Amino acid sequence: MVTEKINGLQLFIMILLLELGSAVVLGFTFEAGNSSWLVIIMSTLGGIALYVLYTHLSSYHPTLLLTQAVRKITGPVIGFLIAIVYIGYFFYIAARVLGDFSNLLQLTILQGTPLLVVAGAFTLMVGIASYLGIEVLARTAEVLFPWVIVFGGLFLFFVYIDGLPDFRNLQPILDKGWKPIIDTTFPQGLTFPFGELIVFLMFFPYLAGSTNITRVGIMGVIMSGIILTITQVTILAVHGAETAKLLTIPLLETISLVNIQDIIQRMDPLVIITMIVLGFFKIALFFHAAIIGMHETFLIPRSKRIWLVSGAGIILIIITYMISHDYVRHIFVGLEIVPMYVHVPLQIILPVLLIGIAFLRHKINP
């Protein structure tokens, strides 16, 4: 039974932090050339549709977690298997994102530090947050969110004050036509990060009062889309599409160019701290979704959470190392293979099937 509670503002903030998460660090692909920013706009529109799909699925059993609802919709046996699949999915995404940010720290401020050490430190923070619960995690997000927005705004402000962007780099628009934009939007842009909102089906039952989850979520998706579009336009204007494709961490390498009168410069550490905050919340939300899914699916009592979190944390570190110690391969798999063969089935196909089954059940047994 759900006892912890979060409010609508906290839901909005967590949606925004999750959406910005690794998308800010890795950036959207620049394969669509000068018009890559159009990919984000189209992906945002698709993200709104996906979020509405998820809230509609939740409306059939609003008081149940996703792992509970699938058993109500498809029956105990098939539902149990689907629940295990989603638990594994949330855990896998947590490991992928942990790999993203562990490599980020290795490449920047912790050069020479073993990946296992960096991932272990991250996992310790995430584990503590999961042990304390979604209510504490939501309150922490509420406290840190203003700082993320202020620092993020200042970073972009300094880039423009220093005169780094050259908007001629955005011309001509549609230089490669619509095909690369459409190809990049689906499946990559739609599923990462917008399709990852499916994780909130594990948190909707914690909402207190009469929060309109559809309206709050759509506002979060639109706001994150605006921020990501501004970021993408800035990167393109500073570097151009061909150079941006070669950058490991486009946003960080853009802001590192700022030098205003030899006074405001070397903001890299502050940028990295901001990115770490974003990464922490994304990892924590997926990890905690897996934890509460295991609690209810395998009937693990709340009193055993310390052992569950500890064991899952150790496994998370091991899986992270296995899939991300080769960073080039890690990025290739994350951007070229996972969207089509992991995200699309679990973010789009299966939810649509579940809604169809739930609709038929409701018609037969209103």
XYZ file of C-alpha atoms in Angstrom:
366
model
C 0.000 0.000 0.000
C 1.302 3.454 -0.948
C 1.894 5.648 2.110
C 4.391 8.223 0.825
C 3.027 11.277 -0.970
C 4.303 13.788 -3.532
C 2.553 16.854 -4.945
C 1.985 18.204 -8.452
C 4.891 20.666 -8.318
C 7.287 17.910 -7.312
C 6.013 15.741 -10.168
C 6.597 18.599 -12.621
C 10.135 19.148 -11.317
C 11.046 15.453 -11.449
C 9.729 15.173 -15.012
C 11.836 18.158 -16.028
C 14.979 16.851 -14.302
C 14.554 13.404 -15.836
C 14.009 14.798 -19.323
C 17.071 17.059 -19.119
C 19.222 14.343 -17.484
C 21.504 12.648 -19.986
C 19.966 14.516 -22.934
C 21.813 17.651 -21.781
C 25.072 15.749 -21.333
C 25.031 13.715 -24.540
C 23.012 16.157 -26.606
C 20.669 15.133 -29.389
C 22.242 13.731 -32.497
C 23.454 16.212 -35.102
C 22.878 13.862 -38.035
C 20.092 16.152 -39.292
C 22.666 18.885 -39.932
C 21.875 22.547 -39.367
C 18.235 21.710 -38.668
C 18.904 19.237 -35.840
C 16.960 21.486 -33.498
C 13.806 20.599 -35.448
C 14.281 17.019 -34.243
C 13.756 18.190 -30.662
C 10.584 20.093 -31.535
C 9.104 17.091 -33.334
C 10.246 14.751 -30.550
C 8.613 17.011 -27.964
C 5.280 16.806 -29.786
C 5.647 13.034 -29.886
C 6.619 13.073 -26.201
C 3.362 14.833 -25.324
C 1.437 12.112 -27.156
C 3.371 9.387 -25.326
C 2.787 11.007 -21.954
C -0.963 11.203 -22.642
C -0.789 7.508 -23.586
C 0.828 6.704 -20.226
C -1.684 8.712 -18.208
C -4.519 6.989 -20.076
C -3.033 3.600 -19.183
C -2.733 4.730 -15.566
C -6.379 5.855 -15.504
C -7.602 2.240 -15.639
C -5.949 1.506 -12.264
C -4.902 4.890 -10.834
C -4.000 3.589 -7.376
C -1.703 0.830 -8.660
C 1.940 0.853 -9.683
C 2.658 -0.218 -13.265
C 3.925 -3.590 -12.027
C 0.613 -4.105 -10.196
C -1.600 -2.766 -12.976
C -0.224 -5.140 -15.625
C -1.342 -8.109 -13.506
C -4.841 -6.664 -13.260
C -4.952 -6.072 -17.012
C -3.392 -9.277 -18.377
C -3.869 -11.726 -15.539
C -1.498 -12.979 -12.805
C 0.846 -15.136 -14.905
C 1.415 -12.931 -17.957
C 1.231 -9.824 -15.767
C 3.932 -11.212 -13.482
C 6.236 -11.737 -16.478
C 5.540 -8.236 -17.823
C 6.225 -6.782 -14.375
C 9.617 -8.521 -14.290
C 10.399 -7.171 -17.775
C 9.680 -3.594 -16.673
C 11.683 -3.985 -13.462
C 14.619 -5.181 -15.555
C 14.075 -2.320 -17.999
C 14.136 0.346 -15.283
C 17.232 -1.239 -13.766
C 18.978 -1.399 -17.149
C 18.269 2.264 -17.917
C 19.585 3.214 -14.473
C 22.800 1.326 -15.320
C 23.089 3.004 -18.734
C 22.641 6.488 -17.289
C 25.081 5.683 -14.483
C 27.576 4.700 -17.192
C 26.984 8.007 -18.997
C 27.745 10.115 -15.956
C 30.559 7.944 -14.611
C 32.319 8.325 -17.954
C 31.575 12.065 -17.900
C 33.421 12.400 -14.596
C 36.248 10.191 -15.826
C 36.706 12.350 -18.911
C 36.658 15.630 -16.995
C 37.411 16.143 -13.306
C 38.302 12.571 -12.246
C 40.752 11.568 -14.955
C 42.557 8.349 -14.075
C 39.972 7.303 -11.482
C 38.714 3.755 -12.133
C 35.195 3.546 -13.525
C 34.131 1.219 -10.703
C 35.114 3.813 -8.095
C 33.187 6.608 -9.798
C 30.132 4.401 -10.356
C 30.343 3.186 -6.758
C 30.275 6.722 -5.352
C 27.290 7.598 -7.550
C 25.479 4.400 -6.555
C 25.993 5.130 -2.857
C 24.105 8.429 -3.217
C 21.392 6.839 -5.332
C 21.028 3.945 -2.882
C 20.578 6.279 0.074
C 17.934 8.240 -1.838
C 16.064 5.046 -2.747
C 16.195 3.770 0.815
C 14.690 7.035 2.090
C 11.897 6.855 -0.488
C 10.224 8.855 -3.230
C 8.949 11.518 -0.838
C 12.479 12.478 0.248
C 13.739 12.273 -3.330
C 10.926 14.587 -4.495
C 11.668 17.121 -1.749
C 15.355 17.063 -2.635
C 14.479 17.729 -6.265
C 12.310 20.653 -5.155
C 15.230 22.179 -3.244
C 17.887 21.731 -5.956
C 15.740 22.543 -8.975
C 15.993 26.365 -8.679
C 19.787 26.131 -8.586
C 19.828 23.946 -11.707
C 17.693 26.486 -13.571
C 19.680 29.509 -12.331
C 23.072 27.998 -13.152
C 21.859 26.642 -16.491
C 20.465 30.045 -17.430
C 23.683 31.809 -16.416
C 25.832 29.424 -18.436
C 23.855 30.082 -21.620
C 23.718 33.816 -20.813
C 27.515 33.994 -20.656
C 27.844 32.103 -23.950
C 25.724 34.764 -25.677
C 27.321 37.699 -23.815
C 30.722 36.485 -25.013
C 29.410 36.540 -28.586
C 30.230 32.912 -29.296
C 27.101 31.947 -31.279
C 27.095 32.617 -35.004
C 23.595 31.988 -36.322
C 24.905 31.662 -39.842
C 25.852 28.144 -38.723
C 22.128 27.352 -38.666
C 21.742 28.158 -42.335
C 20.463 26.854 -44.623
C 17.505 25.391 -42.752
C 16.570 21.905 -43.960
C 19.969 21.665 -45.618
C 19.609 17.873 -45.748
C 15.845 17.813 -46.252
C 13.167 16.303 -44.036
C 14.285 12.669 -44.257
C 17.169 12.816 -41.723
C 14.960 14.835 -39.365
C 12.181 12.247 -39.495
C 14.645 9.347 -39.274
C 16.289 10.891 -36.210
C 13.004 11.776 -34.531
C 11.871 8.153 -34.626
C 12.949 6.189 -32.824
C 15.866 8.015 -31.227
C 14.483 11.475 -30.450
C 11.055 10.225 -29.387
C 12.247 7.459 -27.091
C 15.226 9.325 -25.612
C 14.391 11.114 -23.426
C 10.630 11.571 -23.867
C 9.585 7.919 -23.932
C 11.451 7.388 -20.668
C 8.530 9.143 -18.967
C 7.002 5.673 -18.683
C 8.918 5.366 -15.418
C 6.384 7.745 -13.829
C 3.743 5.024 -14.069
C 5.563 3.746 -10.971
C 5.088 7.075 -9.177
C 1.600 8.325 -10.163
C -0.033 6.445 -7.238
C 2.074 8.511 -4.816
C 0.431 11.776 -5.925
C -1.534 13.505 -3.199
C -4.842 15.307 -3.635
C -6.498 15.987 -6.968
C -3.380 16.650 -9.045
C -4.100 16.716 -12.766
C -1.245 14.442 -13.833
C -1.938 14.980 -17.532
C -1.721 18.767 -17.383
C 1.296 18.785 -15.052
C 3.159 16.276 -17.187
C 2.452 18.030 -20.482
C 3.769 21.276 -18.982
C 6.920 19.428 -17.926
C 7.411 17.918 -21.389
C 6.909 21.280 -23.115
C 9.302 23.065 -20.747
C 11.986 20.410 -21.172
C 11.517 20.576 -24.955
C 12.014 24.346 -24.918
C 15.183 24.077 -22.823
C 16.614 21.292 -24.996
C 15.812 23.241 -28.178
C 17.564 26.369 -26.877
C 20.561 24.253 -25.881
C 20.727 22.536 -29.271
C 20.433 25.837 -31.166
C 23.227 27.315 -29.037
C 25.575 24.389 -29.659
C 24.885 24.495 -33.403
C 25.363 28.265 -33.528
C 28.716 28.048 -31.741
C 30.249 25.007 -33.450
C 28.237 24.202 -36.547
C 26.718 20.783 -37.176
C 29.830 19.090 -38.577
C 32.022 20.062 -35.628
C 29.283 19.405 -33.053
C 29.039 15.792 -34.264
C 32.657 15.240 -33.204
C 32.301 16.606 -29.664
C 32.110 14.129 -26.791
C 30.132 16.417 -24.458
C 28.819 19.224 -26.705
C 27.312 21.494 -24.036
C 30.335 21.314 -21.745
C 32.751 21.999 -24.591
C 30.593 24.948 -25.651
C 30.551 26.583 -22.230
C 34.289 25.940 -21.746
C 34.922 28.452 -24.570
C 33.530 31.351 -22.502
C 36.145 33.939 -21.597
C 34.785 37.376 -20.733
C 37.619 39.850 -20.130
C 39.710 37.059 -18.547
C 37.379 37.317 -15.544
C 34.505 34.950 -16.272
C 36.055 31.757 -17.564
C 36.740 28.127 -16.689
C 33.176 27.415 -15.616
C 33.611 23.715 -16.373
C 33.493 22.516 -12.721
C 30.212 24.353 -12.067
C 28.732 22.954 -15.269
C 29.794 19.445 -14.305
C 28.257 19.806 -10.837
C 24.971 20.872 -12.454
C 25.124 17.896 -14.802
C 25.826 15.568 -11.861
C 22.664 16.800 -10.135
C 20.645 16.064 -13.283
C 22.247 12.642 -13.645
C 21.670 11.781 -10.001
C 17.927 12.344 -10.241
C 17.543 10.396 -13.465
C 19.478 7.417 -12.106
C 17.656 7.614 -8.774
C 14.187 7.667 -10.370
C 14.845 4.603 -12.534
C 16.648 2.745 -9.743
C 13.883 3.495 -7.244
C 11.212 2.424 -9.744
C 13.001 -0.935 -10.009
C 13.272 -1.190 -6.209
C 9.592 -0.525 -5.466
C 8.692 -2.832 -8.345
C 10.695 -5.637 -6.730
C 9.123 -4.867 -3.339
C 5.566 -5.430 -4.520
C 6.178 -8.062 -7.211
C 8.225 -10.382 -5.016
C 6.403 -9.412 -1.784
C 9.553 -8.118 -0.104
C 8.627 -6.275 3.132
C 9.627 -2.626 3.608
C 11.775 -3.670 6.585
C 14.087 -5.491 4.155
C 14.681 -2.457 1.938
C 18.226 -1.833 3.219
C 19.250 -5.299 2.023
C 17.360 -5.005 -1.240
C 18.874 -1.607 -2.030
C 22.380 -2.754 -1.056
C 22.229 -5.892 -3.186
C 20.686 -4.074 -6.136
C 23.310 -1.332 -5.818
C 26.163 -3.822 -6.080
C 24.567 -5.443 -9.128
C 24.003 -1.982 -10.644
C 27.726 -1.182 -10.371
C 28.700 -4.490 -11.975
C 26.243 -4.109 -14.872
C 27.320 -0.491 -15.382
C 30.945 -1.538 -15.704
C 30.065 -4.373 -18.095
C 28.088 -2.178 -20.490
C 30.016 1.106 -20.294
C 33.727 0.463 -19.710
C 34.126 0.795 -23.478
C 32.668 4.304 -23.819
C 32.533 4.394 -27.620
C 30.610 1.120 -27.758
C 28.412 2.262 -24.853
C 27.328 5.376 -26.769
C 26.799 3.441 -30.000
C 24.552 0.878 -28.297
C 22.657 3.591 -26.430
C 21.898 5.686 -29.498
C 21.661 3.114 -32.296
C 20.418 -0.167 -30.794
C 18.534 0.518 -27.550
C 15.978 3.001 -29.015
C 14.573 0.583 -31.615
C 14.963 -2.774 -29.910
C 14.422 -1.876 -26.231
C 12.652 1.470 -25.964
C 10.112 1.096 -28.777
C 8.710 -2.267 -27.562
C 8.495 -1.203 -23.903
C 7.650 2.479 -24.289
C 5.203 2.279 -27.194
C 4.116 -1.173 -28.369
C 3.452 -2.829 -25.001
C 1.627 0.190 -23.451
C -0.641 0.370 -26.531
C -1.413 -3.355 -26.205
C -2.088 -2.972 -22.478
C -4.490 -0.101 -23.135
C -6.273 -2.200 -25.757
C -6.677 -5.132 -23.350
C -7.744 -2.852 -20.490
C -10.324 -1.197 -22.761
C -11.814 -4.551 -23.789
C -11.898 -5.757 -20.185
C -13.659 -2.551 -19.151
C -16.239 -2.977 -21.926
C -16.903 -6.620 -21.021
C -16.913 -6.028 -17.247
C -17.742 -2.330 -16.705
